[in-house]
Coordinates of C-alpha atoms in Angstrom, one line a residue:
M528 CA 0.4 -0.3 0.4
T529 CA 0.8 4.5 -0.3
P530 CA 2.3 4.7 2.6
T531 CA 0.9 6.4 5.2
E532 CA 1.2 9.7 6.7
I533 CA -0.9 9.5 10.3
A534 CA -0.2 12.2 12.0
S535 CA 3.4 14.9 11.4
G536 CA 6.4 12.2 11.4
L537 CA 4.6 9.3 12.1
I538 CA 4.3 6.5 8.6
A539 CA 1.9 3.7 8.1
N540 CA 3.0 1.6 5.5
I541 CA 0.6 -0.9 6.6
S542 CA -3.3 -0.5 6.9
T543 CA -3.6 0.3 10.8
P544 CA -7.0 0.9 11.9
D545 CA -7.9 -2.4 14.2
L546 CA -3.4 -2.7 15.5
K547 CA -4.0 -2.5 19.8
L548 CA -1.2 -2.8 22.4
S549 CA -3.3 -5.7 24.1
D550 CA -2.3 -7.6 20.8
F551 CA 0.8 -8.3 20.5
K552 CA 3.1 -9.6 23.7
L553 CA 6.8 -8.9 23.6
I554 CA 8.3 -6.1 22.4
A555 CA 11.8 -6.0 21.2
F556 CA 14.3 -3.3 21.1
D557 CA 17.7 -2.6 19.8
M558 CA 19.5 0.6 22.3
D559 CA 22.5 2.3 20.6
S560 CA 19.9 5.6 18.0
T561 CA 17.3 3.8 19.0
L562 CA 16.3 3.5 23.0
I563 CA 19.2 5.6 23.5
N564 CA 20.6 8.1 22.4
I565 CA 24.7 7.5 21.0
E566 CA 26.3 5.0 19.5
C567 CA 28.1 4.0 22.5
V568 CA 31.0 3.0 20.7
D569 CA 31.5 5.5 18.9
E570 CA 31.9 7.4 22.2
I571 CA 34.6 5.0 23.6
A572 CA 36.9 5.5 20.4
D573 CA 36.4 9.2 21.0
A574 CA 38.2 8.7 25.0
A575 CA 40.9 6.8 22.1
G576 CA 40.3 9.8 20.1
R577 CA 39.5 7.3 17.1
K578 CA 36.1 9.0 16.9
A579 CA 35.9 9.4 13.4
E580 CA 37.0 6.2 12.7
V581 CA 34.5 5.2 14.3
A582 CA 32.0 5.6 13.5
A583 CA 32.5 6.2 9.7
I584 CA 31.9 2.0 10.5
T585 CA 28.8 2.2 12.3
E586 CA 27.1 4.5 9.8
A587 CA 27.7 2.2 6.3
A588 CA 27.0 -1.1 9.0
M589 CA 23.7 1.2 10.6
R590 CA 23.3 2.0 6.8
G591 CA 23.8 -1.4 4.9
E592 CA 26.4 -0.6 3.0
I593 CA 29.3 -3.2 5.4
T594 CA 27.6 -6.4 4.8
D595 CA 29.6 -8.5 7.4
Y596 CA 28.1 -6.9 11.0
K597 CA 30.2 -8.8 13.3
D598 CA 34.0 -8.0 10.9
S599 CA 32.9 -4.4 11.1
L600 CA 32.3 -4.4 15.1
R601 CA 36.0 -6.8 15.5
R602 CA 37.4 -3.5 13.2
R603 CA 35.8 -1.3 15.4
V604 CA 35.7 -3.3 18.6
A605 CA 39.9 -3.1 18.3
L606 CA 40.2 0.3 17.7
L607 CA 39.2 0.4 21.6
K608 CA 42.2 -1.3 22.6
G609 CA 43.5 0.5 25.4
V610 CA 40.9 2.7 26.8
S611 CA 39.7 2.3 30.8
V612 CA 36.7 0.8 31.7
E613 CA 36.1 5.1 34.4
S614 CA 36.5 5.5 30.7
M615 CA 33.4 4.0 29.4
E616 CA 32.0 4.9 33.3
G617 CA 32.2 8.4 31.1
V618 CA 30.6 7.9 28.3
Y619 CA 27.5 5.8 30.7
H620 CA 27.1 9.1 33.1
E621 CA 28.2 12.0 30.8
R622 CA 26.5 11.2 27.7
L623 CA 24.4 8.4 27.7
K624 CA 20.7 9.3 27.7
L625 CA 17.3 7.4 27.0
N626 CA 15.3 8.8 24.3
P627 CA 12.3 10.5 24.2
G628 CA 9.7 9.0 25.0
A629 CA 11.6 5.6 25.7
A630 CA 10.3 5.1 29.7
E631 CA 7.1 5.7 28.6
L632 CA 6.6 2.8 25.9
V633 CA 8.5 0.7 28.0
H634 CA 5.8 1.6 31.0
A635 CA 2.6 1.2 29.3
C636 CA 4.3 -2.1 27.5
K637 CA 4.7 -3.5 30.7
E638 CA 1.2 -2.3 32.2
A639 CA -0.6 -4.0 29.1
G640 CA 1.3 -7.5 30.1
M641 CA 4.1 -7.3 27.8
K642 CA 7.1 -8.1 28.5
V643 CA 10.3 -6.1 27.3
L644 CA 13.6 -7.5 25.5
L645 CA 16.6 -5.3 24.5
V646 CA 19.1 -6.6 21.8
S647 CA 22.5 -5.2 20.5
G648 CA 25.1 -5.1 19.3
G649 CA 26.7 -2.9 21.8
F650 CA 28.4 -3.3 25.3
T651 CA 27.3 -5.6 28.3
F652 CA 28.0 -2.5 30.4
F653 CA 25.8 -0.7 29.1
T654 CA 22.8 -2.8 27.9
D655 CA 22.6 -4.1 31.7
R656 CA 22.6 -0.4 32.8
V657 CA 19.6 0.3 31.1
Q658 CA 17.7 -2.8 31.7
R659 CA 18.0 -2.3 35.4
E660 CA 16.9 1.8 34.8
L661 CA 14.1 0.2 32.4
G662 CA 13.1 -2.7 33.6
I663 CA 14.2 -4.6 30.9
D664 CA 13.1 -8.4 31.4
Y665 CA 15.8 -10.1 28.6
T666 CA 18.7 -8.6 27.1
R667 CA 21.4 -9.5 24.7
S668 CA 24.6 -8.0 23.5
N669 CA 28.4 -8.2 23.6
V670 CA 31.4 -8.4 26.2
L671 CA 34.6 -6.5 25.5
E672 CA 37.3 -7.8 27.3
V673 CA 38.7 -6.2 30.2
E674 CA 42.3 -7.2 31.2
D675 CA 44.0 -4.2 34.4
G676 CA 41.3 -1.6 34.1
L677 CA 41.6 -2.1 30.3
L678 CA 39.8 -3.3 26.6
T679 CA 42.4 -5.8 24.9
G680 CA 40.3 -4.4 21.8
R681 CA 38.5 -7.9 21.7
L682 CA 34.9 -9.9 22.4
V683 CA 34.3 -12.8 24.9
D684 CA 32.5 -15.4 22.7
Q685 CA 29.2 -16.3 24.9
P686 CA 27.7 -19.8 25.1
W687 CA 25.5 -18.6 22.1
G688 CA 27.8 -17.8 20.1
D689 CA 30.6 -14.6 19.6
I690 CA 28.8 -11.4 18.6
C691 CA 25.0 -10.6 18.7
D692 CA 24.7 -9.3 15.1
G693 CA 21.7 -9.3 13.0
E694 CA 21.1 -12.8 12.9
E695 CA 21.0 -13.2 16.8
K696 CA 18.4 -10.5 17.3
K697 CA 16.8 -11.8 15.2
K698 CA 16.9 -15.4 16.3
M699 CA 17.1 -13.9 20.6
L700 CA 13.6 -12.4 19.4
L701 CA 12.3 -16.0 18.0
E702 CA 13.7 -18.2 21.2
T703 CA 12.0 -15.9 23.7
C704 CA 8.7 -15.9 22.2
A705 CA 9.4 -19.0 22.1
M706 CA 9.8 -19.3 25.9
L707 CA 7.1 -17.5 25.9
G708 CA 4.4 -19.9 24.5
I709 CA 3.5 -17.0 21.2
T710 CA 4.6 -16.3 17.7
S711 CA 6.3 -14.1 16.4
A712 CA 3.6 -11.8 15.0
Q713 CA 2.6 -11.2 19.1
A714 CA 6.2 -9.8 18.7
I715 CA 6.7 -5.9 17.9
A716 CA 10.3 -5.0 16.8
M717 CA 12.0 -1.6 16.6
G718 CA 15.4 0.1 15.0
D719 CA 17.4 2.4 13.0
G720 CA 19.7 0.4 11.9
A721 CA 20.0 -2.9 8.8
N722 CA 21.3 -5.1 11.5
D723 CA 17.0 -4.1 13.0
L724 CA 15.8 -5.5 9.6
P725 CA 15.8 -9.7 10.8
M726 CA 14.2 -9.4 14.0
M727 CA 11.8 -7.0 12.3
G728 CA 11.0 -9.1 8.4
V729 CA 9.4 -12.5 11.4
A730 CA 8.4 -9.9 13.6
G731 CA 4.2 -9.5 14.0
L732 CA 4.8 -5.3 13.7
S733 CA 8.3 -3.3 13.2
V734 CA 8.8 -0.2 13.9
A735 CA 11.5 2.5 12.7
Y736 CA 12.7 5.1 14.3
H737 CA 14.3 7.7 13.1
A738 CA 15.9 5.1 11.0
K739 CA 18.4 4.9 7.6
P740 CA 16.3 5.0 4.9
A741 CA 16.4 1.3 4.2
V742 CA 15.3 0.5 7.5
R743 CA 12.1 3.5 7.0
A744 CA 11.5 2.0 3.8
Q745 CA 10.7 -1.9 5.0
A746 CA 9.5 -0.7 8.1
M747 CA 5.3 -1.6 9.2
V748 CA 5.5 1.5 10.8
A749 CA 8.4 4.5 10.5
I750 CA 8.8 7.2 13.5
N751 CA 11.3 10.3 12.0
E752 CA 10.0 12.5 14.3
G753 CA 8.9 13.0 18.0
G754 CA 9.7 10.6 20.7
L755 CA 9.7 6.2 21.3
N756 CA 6.2 6.8 22.7
R757 CA 4.7 7.6 19.6
L758 CA 4.2 4.1 18.8
L759 CA 1.2 4.6 20.7
E760 CA -0.5 6.9 18.6
V761 CA -0.8 3.3 16.0
L762 CA -1.7 1.4 18.9
A763 CA -4.9 2.0 20.5

């Protein structure tokens, strides 16, 4: 169908008249530039004097111009070698903010009886804190290796695999649905970058938030202005 502007900056690529929050049992969020205002890897790189170099790789990966997300993340993490945990604390306390409407949307979903999943190509250092702050039920993200208080430039393998990329985000969404005894049609997936498209593709409702053009084009709903809680304008 032809995209419809429901309200200023809120676009629907599907017909939405009967959608309700109560139709869904799970909402899955990307973190960087979706739930929060920054790309954490870029801000950590700033402490190493390599922000421009790392941010260029991040931008290309989010646009889908780099198809191997795992390789792009390994390249970026290697450039973080020597950054201190103290510097990462500074990123969290001084630069990381929840995006507008994030807390309101999570609260509304939990009030409706939904579970909340955070799946990120970023790092547990930040996802664990955002999980606690918002009361998120489940997370999956990557672990930065630390030795003597400094990043080694490597990631730590986890029981489920090595890196949370787009395919791992989709897998985690499907596994969470199975664990909850629901279908993926009862899940909402929200993101902004190309690595969010796999999970958005299997969800019952896909939402692009201030997203890259390719993601906006493929999402069922695109929030191009305002906060995350604008999704509540679509779901009665």
